[in-house]
Structure formats: C-alpha cells, structure tokens
Amino acid sequence: MVLRLSSLFLRTLREDPVDAEVASHKLLVRAGYIRRAAPGIYTWLPMGLRVLAKVEAIVREEMNSIGAQEVHFPALLPREPYEATNRWTEYGEGLFRLQDRKGADYLLAPTHEEMFTLLVKDLYNSYKDLPAYLYQIQNKYRDEARPRAGLLRGREFIMKDSYSFDIDDDGLEAAYQAHRAAYIKIFARLGLEVLPVFATAGAMGGSKSEEFLHPTPVGEDTFVRSAGGYAANVEAVTTVVPADIDFTDAPAFEVMDTPDTPTIDTLVAVANQMAARPEGPWEAIDTLKNVVLAAKLPTGERQLVVLGVPGDRAVDFKRVEANIASHLEVGGEVEIEAATEADLKKHPTLIKGYIGPGNGLDHAVLGSQGASGILFLVDPRVVSGTSWITGANEAGKHVFGLVAGRDFTWDGTIEAVEVRAGDPAPDGSGPLETARGIEMGHIFQLGRKYAEALDLKVLDQNGKLKVVTMGSYGIGVTRAVAALAESNHDENGLVWPRNVAPADVHLVVTGKQAELFEAAEKIATELEARGIEVMYDDRPKVSAGVKFSDAELIGVPTIVVIGRGLAEGVVEVKDRATGEAANVAVDEVVELLVTTVNG
Amino acid sequence: MVLRLSSLFLRTLREDPVDAEVASHKLLVRAGYIRRAAPGIYTWLPMGLRVLAKVEAIVREEMNSIGAQEVHFPALLPREPYEATNRWTEYGEGLFRLQDRKGADYLLAPTHEEMFTLLVKDLYNSYKDLPAYLYQIQNKYRDEARPRAGLLRGREFIMKDSYSFDIDDDGLEAAYQAHRAAYIKIFARLGLEVLPVFATAGAMGGSKSEEFLHPTPVGEDTFVRSAGGYAANVEAVTTVVPADIDFTDAPAFEVMDTPDTPTIDTLVAVANQMAARPEGPWEAIDTLKNVVLAAKLPTGERQLVVLGVPGDRAVDFKRVEANIASHLEVGGEVEIEAATEADLKKHPTLIKGYIGPGNGLDHAVLGSQGASGILFLVDPRVVSGTSWITGANEAGKHVFGLVAGRDFTWDGTIEAVEVRAGDPAPDGSGPLETARGIEMGHIFQLGRKYAEALDLKVLDQNGKLKVVTMGSYGIGVTRAVAALAESNHDENGLVWPRNVAPADVHLVVTGKQAELFEAAEKIATELEARGIEVMYDDRPKVSAGVKFSDAELIGVPTIVVIGRGLAEGVVEVKDRATGEAANVAVDEVVELLVTTVNG
C-alpha cells in the first residue's frame, strides 16, 4: 500500500515540542512518529508504528533463531507472585500498584520473572523438558521518578524480555551466551552500535550480568572503557585493590588540634602545614573522610551508613545504590542521599566535620560494634596497614596516622567513590576513559533466586527434585526506536537506516502538471509490485520547498524527485544520508531503486 | 519453522480446569493455548499466540482495505480527558483507576474515544483532512464484576477499536457502512457466523448502533429475531405501541376492597371473581403492577424509580439499565436493583402490594409531581385510554378501571419488561424468537458527543469552525479466539478453521523405527519449503494413543499419520473436522497437502 501524504495521518511540525531536550524526542514528534499522552507515556502514529514493527520483527526473528519461543503475559498482574519474591515491596515507588473492585492488590508489571517462573513450573517437571527459552514482546510499566527524553526513559514502554530455564550452571552459561550472541546480531541488523559492558544486577538479583550500551552523549548511563577492551558501567567497575601493608613499624597515631577544619579542603591545608614540620612523621599520608549517608530502604525505613573513603574522592551515590544492598540485608532498590542535620542529631557521638572510625580499637565510634552502632563501610583502597588522617570524633581535632586494621576496623568494603578517567582497568588492560551511553539491552544470570522463591523444581537425571537455574534478558524495543533516531539524524531531520525505515523510497512531485503526477503514480505502482515500500508526496497544493523539508524531516533513505527534469526524461534520486543526488532516466529508475533497496 | 512437539512449549491436560464452564475455556486451557494468570486475565502460550496473530492479521488487512490507518495508544492514561467527557465517573466500578508516585490520577483505558478525539484535534484542522479512519489493536481493561468463561469476558483483553471522523452526517453514515461491510468480511474470513443486530449505545452515547452477535447457547447476550429478518438485542427491542383509545365513554374508576392481594397472582384471582359478577363493568381489563426499583447512579447515589408495567410481564433489569439513562439526566452505566424494605420505609405513601399511580388526577402519589416525588415511568403499552386494575395506595384496596391519561399521568415511557418469544417484531416482519449470542463486534454512530466535550472542530467549506462527527467501532480480538474455539470443537478437542489454525498440518509418527522419523522429517521439510506450517509430533517415547488424542485436542485441520503403512509406501491423511481418512502414497502426500491447504 503506497503511503500517500495527501491522506496519511501525519502532520509535521516546524517547532520543537517545548518539553523535548534530546534530538530523538524532538524529531520523532516533529516528523509525526509519536505524540505525548502523559509524562513518559506516548502514542504511536502510523509512521512510528511502522518503524516499531520493523524493530520488533528483527528482534523476533533472532529470538526465534536461538530456539526461544514466544508467549505473551498480561501487564496487569496479581500481587501474590511478586510478594513471594519480595519485589512487591522492593520495587518501592517505581511500581504502579492498584486495586480491583474487590480490593485485591494488582500491579502493572515492570518485568515478568515471577510469571515466567510460575508458567514453567505449571508446564514442566523434568530435566528432559530443559533447556527452555521463552520470550515476549510486551508493554512494561515503571513509575519513573523522572521520565525523560521522550521514548528513552518512559513509564509505559515495550520490552522484549526473555528467560532461560536450565538444570545446571553450564546450561545457564550456554543460554546466556546464546542470548548474548543474538543480541549482538539484533543490534547489528538494527544498525545500532552497542558495546557490551559489565554491569551490576541491581534489583534483579543474580550474578553475571552485562549491559548493551549504545554510546551517545545523551545517554543516562556513564560507563568506562580501556584501550585494551575492558568496558563496564560505572556502578560495576571494581577498584584495583592495593596489597596489605605491614604495619609492624608504623608510628602510633596522634590526636592533634586542627581547629576550623570541618571540610577536607581545610583539613588538607592544615595537614600540609603539619607535613612541612620537621618533627612530624606525617609527610606522606592521605586523608580519610567519613561520609554519613541515609539509605532509604524499600520498606520505607531510613538507615544511616558511614562510608570511609579517600579524601580526594567524591562519593558516587549511584555506585553506592548499586552495591550497598548486600550490606543492608535488604533486597531491592535502595535510594541513597546525604544524611540531614536531623539524622545527625540522633547520633550525638557523630561530630560533623570531625567524624572518625574511632580513636583506637578500644573506643570505636563507628561500625556496628561502635558507640554509634552505625554500619561503617570503607573504600576498597582502605586495606590493612594503610595510614590515615581522619576525624577524632571531637570538635577541632583530627587523628594522624590512624592505621587500618590496627587502630580501626570496619563492617565491610564497598565500591562507592567516583571512577575517574585514568583509573586503572581492573583487568590490567590500561587506564580507563569515561563515556556515556543508553542501556539498550541487559542480560543476567539470575541463578536460582526466583526458582527458589517460587519453588520451581524439576526431576533430575537421578529422579531427584532440583531447583532450576534461570537467566533473564531484556531489550528496550521502544527505546531502540529512540536510540536509532538519536544516532541517525542531521540538522534537517531523521535519517533512518534502511532496515527500520518506515518506507524504502519517498517520491516527491514538484510542480503541478498532470504528467508529473502520472509519472509518479506509475513509479509508485511499479515499485510496490516489486515489494518496495513507497511513501508518495502527492499533495497537489504544497510547495516544493515544504515537500523537500518534510522528506528530509521524515527521513526515508531514498528520495526521488519527479519535477522539471521529467520533460527531458529524468528524475532525481537522492540519498538522504549522504545527500548525493543523480539524475536517472525515468524508465530506469524502478530497476535502480529495486537494486538500491535490496542492496 | 517446524513446530516440534519434543521441544514445543506445550503440555496438554487430560482434565478440565476446575474454574472452566464453557467448552472454549476448557479446551483452550487443556490444549495448551492459554493459562489463567488472575480472574479474567490470561497468558498466551505459543500456540495461542499463533492463532491470535492470525486473527489480528485478518482484522488488520480488512481495516487497511477501507483506508483505516493504524496507530497505537497507551493503555495507561491520565484522568483528565476522561473527566472532560464525564466517563471517569460514569464508568463506575468497571474502571481500573490508579495513582502515580506524585498522586496524579490514571486509568487503564476501557476504550479510547477521548484519546483519538484529542489526537485528531492535535493533527487536523480542516474539512479537507476528513474523512479520517483510525484504528488500533490494543489491550483494554475493564474491571468486570463477574469475569467469566475464560476469554469470553476478561478483564485484560485485546480489542480492535477504530474511530471515524467526518464533517457531516452523510460522512458518518458512509464511515459506518464501510466499517459494517469490513466487519462482515472479517467474520466471514475468520469462519465465524455473526448476525448484525440492533443495539443500544449504552455508556458510549450516540445514536445508531449495531452489534455483531455470534449465535451460541453459551452467549451472555439474549437477542431476538423474526423470520422476516429483524434482529435486535433484547435491550434494543422496541415494543409495538398500540394506538390511543378514546376514553369518552369509559366508566369511572372504582376503588374496591381486595384484602389479601399483595401480589399480582392473588389480585388476578380476585379480579376474575369480580369479572364474574353480573353487575360490574370490569370483565376485560388488565392489571398494572407498579414496581419500585433502585437505580445506583455512577455518582454513587441511589435513586428510586417506579415502573408501571402490565401485570403479566416481568421487569427485565438489563433492559431497564440500557434505557433508563435519558430519564435520569445522568450519563453512564446505571445499575438497577429491586428496592429494599429500607428504601420503601423512606416513602410512607408507598404501601407495598397496593401501590398505584394515584386514585385520580387530583391526588396522585407517583410521578415527579405526586406525593412520593418518585419518578414514574410506564411501559409503552400504557397509552392514553387504556384502563387498568391497579393499587389504590391503601392496604387491602385496589382501583378498577383507572384510565391512563384520564385518571393518571406518568413522567415518561420506558422499554423495561421482558421480551417474549411470539411478541411482534417492531418492523412488522413477524413474531420474534429468542436466541443467545456473544457480542463479537459493535459499531456506533457516536455523533458529536465526544467532539463537543473535547472541542474537536475543523474549518468547513465556508471557513467556519464546525464540530466533527464521529463513529466508534470495536471487535473483540481475544474474544474472537474464544468464540472460534466455542463454535469449532467436538468431544475430542478443538477443530480450527484453516484461516486461524496454529498450523496447517500435524504430522504424527506412530512407531519407533528410524525410517518413520526420517520419512516424517522429509515431509516436514518439503512442506515447509512450500510455505505450509507444520506441527510435527516427533516425541520418540510417546504412545500412538497419546499422540492421536493430543492431535485431536490441539485441532490442526489436517493430521498425517506416518506409521505401519509406510512399509507399503503410504501414510494416512485425516481431516480433523470430518474424521475422513485416506491412505496416500508417501511420494504424493506433499503435493496433496499443498493443494488441501491452499484450497
């Protein structure tokens, strides 16, 4: 069916929508692909739906090709399965919850691990039934605190989510690798550059996990990579841990008056003065700052945590959020913020600006065993034998030469501080550089967490019940459309890769003579008969200028102009991406276009 | 891709699910097409999804063929547009409502008139843009009081909904007829018998409306039809109204003692005794019973209404619900129930068993002008001049010969009583018979209700702003799958029509010899190369009996058995619907099957 602009449900806009910040959002709205229905919730217009359908088809084909089978779950689900895995609570405010007319609790599913687990439990009971790979392409719901950037972070969006079920870890690894390979193919076919990076599993639980990031400056995710091939998102980067230091000969710590040094900068200035003294042993030691944070638990509770980190490194709250759950003995998404004055008042042993891990082992303040009772975690660089300038838990005083493992202990270590360009990659592949990206996909080895919670067991080769191990794999389908727009546009509009373009060829008639329209109709009909998808600007009263700018905005890969040249038997064929144009004999143009489109 | 039963995510069940009452529900679950996730909420397994996709494709093709353009709206929508049309309230308990993390009100859309209206308002502004037909195939949500019969009445379900936008009534009529014709084609292609019947518009508002009912005893909707071609759902049937009667010579009414006659039956017995007296004039008059009902308004209010209806007709609450809104000056869905003792106590002028429309014009009890102040509606058969035995508003007394229009008045007429087989069709096409059906589609001429509420106007030919007129057209897509199963099964399982079957051919190997499996593989490969969809029961250790019963349960139209006959060079080809089977030479079977499938 030829898409005729005279009747196509499409209106282009000259102005950017006021709420749009990124190019994909601006252009998808301006070119008539989507419209906003509510914050983070979009309507798909006919052109948008065509692109979306092509993306879905590629995803579907590659999932089918690894033997994954398509199913379709409801979006509206009862509370109980999510209660069993504790996610009803753990998801916190990010979950849309509602009640039916009888007062029963429901949710709009943000992801479907529970339901897939229960379905496999319902149908399967033997190791012979495994492996099983199941997937769906379906609406997901997340009540984002800050929906942004159009389709890039929405509240209703389409995901392909798949799940693997295996009897053992080898099976899970094979399923993971099959999905990883399929994802690489999918993004290649979409024409979307992605980089698999190590990731943390976050609220999903599980162990091994990689994100597929599309590098772009508008991405929300910061990641790092080394020239040697290491890549990880910032949450997942691990610090190169120094070796322990023998502290046998380390001098004893010394409490000193350091008035007016409530901040690291003021302390460092004083410490430098100290170091300049001929009599002191403290010329080469670093400051340890003890940062009080509040963790907002999914249960609604607020728990204080102190982080002891090198004074020259800022705490990265997202890294803390990604890595703190195991220390809190609480699953789910934890929100981290700086402790408030009110928080501090409840703990009189904490003296702002002079907080330290204790003045010695026998009168510790921090740590679960200390006077404050507050969990005390340290940066991985704080290894046994390192010596620090830190707070003395007394106003105006710091302690110099406090030795880790000798003078203070901690409850655990945590990856909590900012990663910097130049930090070493953990695998020794060189210094890291930072970049930004959009998360396009995510693959997880979930392991047995969900199967255990929901009691998914099958009989193994020996007739014994065994808990199944699972993987979970997602691709943001609507997000992929936005990322494609983000990475395929110029100042005039969208420039779709051929595999996902809403049409193959855009015919533009410039002029009013009937012969032009007749020639265009003939080309359109012939192209369609050859399986080419044609958009045809047949609007009789629209100027050539408007038609050209609409064509550039809409972004179909090949534009054919039927205009003055027709009198000499030629039409112009223009490549939207390169801008290259050539006159082609009108009776050769169909053949040329078929070759161009089919590659 | 050949669907191999050894790995297909499918398990058949020998037992009916405990919650299933109708055949489609039992068989779709037992044959592994769907699973229940919550009341009225279902998961689609791979086979179910294949049938669903075929139904959707047929719907899509026919919608495209009338020039309708596909879009896709969110399911999660903000309150405001539904507030503007009052449906936020009118939908009552049937609407799933929720709030986001900021406390803003949202709903899960039961239908999308508002959003389509706003979208057209956003894009279009001239009569030249019209007509526009838009549609989507999308998840809908309704919090049914009694979800039942599996997919037949669900709470999350897929609908195709389309909307037409026209500048004038002629355009709307053309849009309505185009959709009507497309619907007839769609159901024909699906192989689903439907009957277009006149309907009421219910909560949708609007005027002309027809339902497409699939006749089946398990249908929830009762409808009537005449041999002469009239068909209407019971709510929409209109009574043949008798002519007014000249009451100039009618005798005056007479109040009589009728002790112990609180019910119509006891009253009729007494009336018959009266009629037998030689002195009375009352031999030929009917009883008028005055039934007190409570209307539960969408606003939550409870309003009493009295219906005056012929004593021999029961009140049909669904008919009352469908027709009462205009009398209440309240839109939306009204729920009707019998008045309670508590309701009656609030109105001491109503004496149970002896309620009447007043003993004369000067001391009326019922009606908005009467002593009770209660709205008084009558059956259309109560025309001016009809004479009735009815309550005298005094315990133990009835009035005989109370003449409508002379001795009592009413606030309006309403289609409220049961329709009976044998009642005349309103168009004179003969007596009605009753039947049951499932509503498969519904087409409405909405008119200007939504466009007015949401201010959708375009410039007309004279440059003046004109309100657009709309139609709304729905097909229950998931419901169609259930209806197809309902009308295409036998005692052994499903019997899919070819157009929607999950596969074209089901190969069954009976026996363990390698040659059988090799032959089956060869047939499967050749069929697939010819575009035939193949299901192949390649399970090596499953008995022939189980394979046969699974094949019959699953319901693929053609079953091919590769078994003992192969030694003589034949396989058995069996038609699932007729049970006819024939031996076919193995080297001719592919050609035969291609011909069978392609018709």
mmCIF file of N, CA, C and O in Angstrom, chain A residues 204-262:
data_model
loop_
_atom_site.group_PDB
_atom_site.id
_atom_site.type_symbol
_atom_site.label_atom_id
_atom_site.label_comp_id
_atom_site.label_asym_id
_atom_site.label_seq_id
_atom_site.Cartn_x
_atom_site.Cartn_y
_atom_site.Cartn_z
ATOM 1 N N MET A 204 17.471 -7.006 40.285
ATOM 2 C CA MET A 204 17.129 -8.284 39.682
ATOM 3 C C MET A 204 17.725 -9.451 40.455
ATOM 4 O O MET A 204 17.299 -10.582 40.289
ATOM 5 N N GLY A 205 18.721 -9.187 41.250
ATOM 6 C CA GLY A 205 19.425 -10.301 41.883
ATOM 7 C C GLY A 205 20.307 -10.975 40.846
ATOM 8 O O GLY A 205 20.427 -10.509 39.716
ATOM 9 N N GLY A 206 20.933 -12.061 41.220
ATOM 10 C CA GLY A 206 21.722 -12.833 40.276
ATOM 11 C C GLY A 206 23.174 -12.426 40.252
ATOM 12 O O GLY A 206 23.612 -11.535 40.988
ATOM 13 N N SER A 207 23.921 -13.090 39.382
ATOM 14 C CA SER A 207 25.361 -12.888 39.385
ATOM 15 C C SER A 207 25.841 -12.205 38.110
ATOM 16 O O SER A 207 25.773 -11.002 37.982
ATOM 17 N N LYS A 208 26.276 -12.978 37.110
ATOM 18 C CA LYS A 208 26.876 -12.411 35.910
ATOM 19 C C LYS A 208 25.863 -11.569 35.146
ATOM 20 O O LYS A 208 24.714 -11.961 34.979
ATOM 21 N N SER A 209 26.323 -10.469 34.646
ATOM 22 C CA SER A 209 25.398 -9.541 34.009
ATOM 23 C C SER A 209 26.166 -8.580 33.116
ATOM 24 O O SER A 209 27.226 -8.087 33.481
ATOM 25 N N GLU A 210 25.623 -8.362 31.922
ATOM 26 C CA GLU A 210 26.196 -7.350 31.027
ATOM 27 C C GLU A 210 25.080 -6.460 30.487
ATOM 28 O O GLU A 210 23.982 -6.930 30.212
ATOM 29 N N GLU A 211 25.430 -5.212 30.300
ATOM 30 C CA GLU A 211 24.534 -4.286 29.619
ATOM 31 C C GLU A 211 25.029 -4.076 28.204
ATOM 32 O O GLU A 211 26.234 -4.076 27.960
ATOM 33 N N PHE A 212 24.081 -3.874 27.282
ATOM 34 C CA PHE A 212 24.445 -3.457 25.925
ATOM 35 C C PHE A 212 24.181 -1.964 25.844
ATOM 36 O O PHE A 212 23.029 -1.536 25.793
ATOM 37 N N LEU A 213 25.267 -1.194 25.858
ATOM 38 C CA LEU A 213 25.123 0.267 25.861
ATOM 39 C C LEU A 213 25.344 0.813 24.460
ATOM 40 O O LEU A 213 26.265 0.411 23.751
ATOM 41 N N HIS A 214 24.469 1.733 24.096
ATOM 42 C CA HIS A 214 24.666 2.481 22.852
ATOM 43 C C HIS A 214 25.377 3.780 23.222
ATOM 44 O O HIS A 214 24.794 4.627 23.902
ATOM 45 N N PRO A 215 26.655 3.936 22.800
ATOM 46 C CA PRO A 215 27.390 5.137 23.199
ATOM 47 C C PRO A 215 26.794 6.391 22.570
ATOM 48 O O PRO A 215 26.630 6.454 21.346
ATOM 49 N N THR A 216 26.439 7.339 23.391
ATOM 50 C CA THR A 216 25.933 8.625 22.914
ATOM 51 C C THR A 216 26.009 9.623 24.059
ATOM 52 O O THR A 216 25.771 9.256 25.212
ATOM 53 N N PRO A 217 26.315 10.867 23.736
ATOM 54 C CA PRO A 217 26.428 11.877 24.803
ATOM 55 C C PRO A 217 25.117 12.086 25.561
ATOM 56 O O PRO A 217 25.141 12.553 26.699
ATOM 57 N N VAL A 218 23.969 11.745 24.953
ATOM 58 C CA VAL A 218 22.710 11.969 25.675
ATOM 59 C C VAL A 218 22.361 10.792 26.575
ATOM 60 O O VAL A 218 21.319 10.797 27.225
ATOM 61 N N GLY A 219 23.205 9.769 26.619
ATOM 62 C CA GLY A 219 22.908 8.604 27.453
ATOM 63 C C GLY A 219 22.891 8.953 28.923
ATOM 64 O O GLY A 219 23.619 9.830 29.381
ATOM 65 N N GLU A 220 22.069 8.237 29.670
ATOM 66 C CA GLU A 220 21.989 8.459 31.121
ATOM 67 C C GLU A 220 23.057 7.683 31.860
ATOM 68 O O GLU A 220 23.355 7.993 33.002
ATOM 69 N N ASP A 221 23.541 6.618 31.246
ATOM 70 C CA ASP A 221 24.484 5.748 31.937
ATOM 71 C C ASP A 221 25.915 6.167 31.615
ATOM 72 O O ASP A 221 26.282 6.328 30.454
ATOM 73 N N THR A 222 26.712 6.321 32.672
ATOM 74 C CA THR A 222 28.124 6.566 32.451
ATOM 75 C C THR A 222 28.828 5.218 32.488
ATOM 76 O O THR A 222 28.512 4.373 33.323
ATOM 77 N N PHE A 223 29.728 5.007 31.567
ATOM 78 C CA PHE A 223 30.492 3.773 31.602
ATOM 79 C C PHE A 223 31.943 4.104 31.341
ATOM 80 O O PHE A 223 32.301 5.236 30.989
ATOM 81 N N VAL A 224 32.784 3.121 31.581
ATOM 82 C CA VAL A 224 34.216 3.338 31.369
ATOM 83 C C VAL A 224 34.727 2.237 30.458
ATOM 84 O O VAL A 224 34.162 1.152 30.393
ATOM 85 N N ARG A 225 35.787 2.564 29.727
ATOM 86 C CA ARG A 225 36.406 1.527 28.912
ATOM 87 C C ARG A 225 37.887 1.782 28.829
ATOM 88 O O ARG A 225 38.352 2.922 28.983
ATOM 89 N N SER A 226 38.609 0.715 28.584
ATOM 90 C CA SER A 226 40.057 0.846 28.418
ATOM 91 C C SER A 226 40.397 0.541 26.968
ATOM 92 O O SER A 226 39.617 -0.103 26.260
ATOM 93 N N ALA A 227 41.559 1.000 26.566
ATOM 94 C CA ALA A 227 42.012 0.709 25.195
ATOM 95 C C ALA A 227 42.157 -0.801 24.998
ATOM 96 O O ALA A 227 42.004 -1.316 23.892
ATOM 97 N N GLY A 228 42.402 -1.507 26.102
ATOM 98 C CA GLY A 228 42.589 -2.953 25.997
ATOM 99 C C GLY A 228 41.308 -3.752 25.932
ATOM 100 O O GLY A 228 41.343 -4.984 25.944
ATOM 101 N N GLY A 229 40.122 -3.076 25.886
ATOM 102 C CA GLY A 229 38.892 -3.807 25.643
ATOM 103 C C GLY A 229 38.002 -3.996 26.856
ATOM 104 O O GLY A 229 36.901 -4.519 26.745
ATOM 105 N N TYR A 230 38.440 -3.572 28.024
ATOM 106 C CA TYR A 230 37.553 -3.658 29.181
ATOM 107 C C TYR A 230 36.466 -2.607 29.057
ATOM 108 O O TYR A 230 36.714 -1.484 28.608
ATOM 109 N N ALA A 231 35.241 -2.979 29.431
ATOM 110 C CA ALA A 231 34.150 -1.992 29.471
ATOM 111 C C ALA A 231 33.198 -2.376 30.581
ATOM 112 O O ALA A 231 32.857 -3.549 30.745
ATOM 113 N N ALA A 232 32.792 -1.408 31.333
ATOM 114 C CA ALA A 232 31.858 -1.668 32.431
ATOM 115 C C ALA A 232 31.058 -0.414 32.687
ATOM 116 O O ALA A 232 31.523 0.693 32.414
ATOM 117 N N ASN A 233 29.856 -0.581 33.193
ATOM 118 C CA ASN A 233 29.191 0.641 33.611
ATOM 119 C C ASN A 233 29.793 1.068 34.942
ATOM 120 O O ASN A 233 30.449 0.291 35.627
ATOM 121 N N VAL A 234 29.610 2.324 35.253
ATOM 122 C CA VAL A 234 30.335 2.884 36.388
ATOM 123 C C VAL A 234 29.983 2.159 37.682
ATOM 124 O O VAL A 234 30.836 1.926 38.535
ATOM 125 N N GLU A 235 28.729 1.744 37.797
ATOM 126 C CA GLU A 235 28.317 1.037 39.002
ATOM 127 C C GLU A 235 29.112 -0.252 39.175
ATOM 128 O O GLU A 235 29.345 -0.712 40.293
ATOM 129 N N ALA A 236 29.502 -0.858 38.068
ATOM 130 C CA ALA A 236 30.101 -2.193 38.140
ATOM 131 C C ALA A 236 31.620 -2.193 38.155
ATOM 132 O O ALA A 236 32.232 -3.241 38.361
ATOM 133 N N VAL A 237 32.237 -1.050 37.922
ATOM 134 C CA VAL A 237 33.705 -1.025 37.893
ATOM 135 C C VAL A 237 34.239 -1.418 39.264
ATOM 136 O O VAL A 237 33.712 -0.981 40.289
ATOM 137 N N THR A 238 35.281 -2.233 39.266
ATOM 138 C CA THR A 238 35.889 -2.571 40.553
ATOM 139 C C THR A 238 37.252 -1.909 40.647
ATOM 140 O O THR A 238 37.973 -1.746 39.657
ATOM 141 N N THR A 239 37.564 -1.521 41.841
ATOM 142 C CA THR A 239 38.810 -0.823 42.124
ATOM 143 C C THR A 239 39.959 -1.830 42.168
ATOM 144 O O THR A 239 39.777 -2.961 42.638
ATOM 145 N N VAL A 240 41.095 -1.412 41.676
ATOM 146 C CA VAL A 240 42.285 -2.241 41.816
ATOM 147 C C VAL A 240 42.736 -2.114 43.277
ATOM 148 O O VAL A 240 43.105 -1.031 43.729
ATOM 149 N N VAL A 241 42.633 -3.215 43.995
ATOM 150 C CA VAL A 241 42.859 -3.172 45.450
ATOM 151 C C VAL A 241 44.364 -3.301 45.734
ATOM 152 O O VAL A 241 44.999 -4.242 45.281
ATOM 153 N N PRO A 242 44.915 -2.341 46.480
ATOM 154 C CA PRO A 242 46.339 -2.447 46.818
ATOM 155 C C PRO A 242 46.578 -3.592 47.804
ATOM 156 O O PRO A 242 45.655 -4.044 48.482
ATOM 157 N N ALA A 243 47.810 -4.029 47.850
ATOM 158 C CA ALA A 243 48.148 -5.106 48.782
ATOM 159 C C ALA A 243 48.160 -4.559 50.214
ATOM 160 O O ALA A 243 48.362 -3.362 50.437
ATOM 161 N N ASP A 244 47.933 -5.451 51.169
ATOM 162 C CA ASP A 244 48.028 -5.053 52.578
ATOM 163 C C ASP A 244 49.448 -4.557 52.882
ATOM 164 O O ASP A 244 50.416 -4.974 52.231
ATOM 165 N N ILE A 245 49.552 -3.696 53.865
ATOM 166 C CA ILE A 245 50.853 -3.140 54.240
ATOM 167 C C ILE A 245 51.199 -3.635 55.648
ATOM 168 O O ILE A 245 50.329 -3.660 56.525
ATOM 169 N N ASP A 246 52.400 -4.047 55.800
ATOM 170 C CA ASP A 246 52.848 -4.491 57.128
ATOM 171 C C ASP A 246 52.932 -3.263 58.038
ATOM 172 O O ASP A 246 53.632 -2.296 57.722
ATOM 173 N N PHE A 247 52.199 -3.272 59.147
ATOM 174 C CA PHE A 247 52.192 -2.066 59.990
ATOM 175 C C PHE A 247 53.033 -2.221 61.267
ATOM 176 O O PHE A 247 52.917 -1.439 62.200
ATOM 177 N N THR A 248 53.862 -3.269 61.282
ATOM 178 C CA THR A 248 54.677 -3.507 62.485
ATOM 179 C C THR A 248 55.421 -2.251 62.926
ATOM 180 O O THR A 248 55.447 -1.902 64.109
ATOM 181 N N ASP A 249 56.013 -1.547 61.970
ATOM 182 C CA ASP A 249 56.849 -0.409 62.337
ATOM 183 C C ASP A 249 56.139 0.940 62.205
ATOM 184 O O ASP A 249 56.765 1.992 62.325
ATOM 185 N N ALA A 250 54.852 0.881 61.956
ATOM 186 C CA ALA A 250 54.149 2.163 61.771
ATOM 187 C C ALA A 250 54.086 2.911 63.097
ATOM 188 O O ALA A 250 53.862 2.315 64.149
ATOM 189 N N PRO A 251 54.297 4.237 63.040
ATOM 190 C CA PRO A 251 54.234 5.003 64.279
ATOM 191 C C PRO A 251 52.826 4.984 64.867
ATOM 192 O O PRO A 251 51.851 4.769 64.146
ATOM 193 N N ALA A 252 52.721 5.216 66.161
ATOM 194 C CA ALA A 252 51.410 5.286 66.801
ATOM 195 C C ALA A 252 50.666 6.515 66.298
ATOM 196 O O ALA A 252 51.270 7.496 65.885
ATOM 197 N N PHE A 253 49.340 6.419 66.317
ATOM 198 C CA PHE A 253 48.572 7.595 65.875
ATOM 199 C C PHE A 253 48.676 8.696 66.916
ATOM 200 O O PHE A 253 49.067 8.465 68.061
ATOM 201 N N GLU A 254 48.315 9.891 66.489
ATOM 202 C CA GLU A 254 48.489 11.059 67.329
ATOM 203 C C GLU A 254 47.276 11.971 67.100
ATOM 204 O O GLU A 254 46.946 12.300 65.957
ATOM 205 N N VAL A 255 46.579 12.354 68.147
ATOM 206 C CA VAL A 255 45.445 13.284 68.014
ATOM 207 C C VAL A 255 45.980 14.702 68.067
ATOM 208 O O VAL A 255 46.802 15.031 68.924
ATOM 209 N N MET A 256 45.600 15.528 67.132
ATOM 210 C CA MET A 256 46.119 16.882 67.063
ATOM 211 C C MET A 256 44.978 17.879 66.989
ATOM 212 O O MET A 256 43.902 17.584 66.466
ATOM 213 N N ASP A 257 45.251 19.059 67.482
ATOM 214 C CA ASP A 257 44.283 20.140 67.339
ATOM 215 C C ASP A 257 44.296 20.613 65.894
ATOM 216 O O ASP A 257 45.345 20.957 65.345
ATOM 217 N N THR A 258 43.152 20.590 65.266
ATOM 218 C CA THR A 258 43.020 21.094 63.889
ATOM 219 C C THR A 258 41.780 21.968 63.850
ATOM 220 O O THR A 258 40.770 21.612 63.228
ATOM 221 N N PRO A 259 41.853 23.101 64.558
ATOM 222 C CA PRO A 259 40.637 23.932 64.616
ATOM 223 C C PRO A 259 40.232 24.429 63.227
ATOM 224 O O PRO A 259 41.088 24.558 62.348
ATOM 225 N N ASP A 260 38.946 24.665 63.077
ATOM 226 C CA ASP A 260 38.429 25.228 61.816
ATOM 227 C C ASP A 260 38.783 24.375 60.595
ATOM 228 O O ASP A 260 39.195 24.902 59.561
ATOM 229 N N THR A 261 38.660 23.069 60.721
ATOM 230 C CA THR A 261 38.879 22.201 59.545
ATOM 231 C C THR A 261 37.708 21.249 59.348
ATOM 232 O O THR A 261 37.869 20.030 59.297
ATOM 233 N N PRO A 262 36.534 21.805 59.215
ATOM 234 C CA PRO A 262 35.374 20.908 59.067
ATOM 235 C C PRO A 262 35.294 20.270 57.672
ATOM 236 O O PRO A 262 34.522 19.343 57.472
#
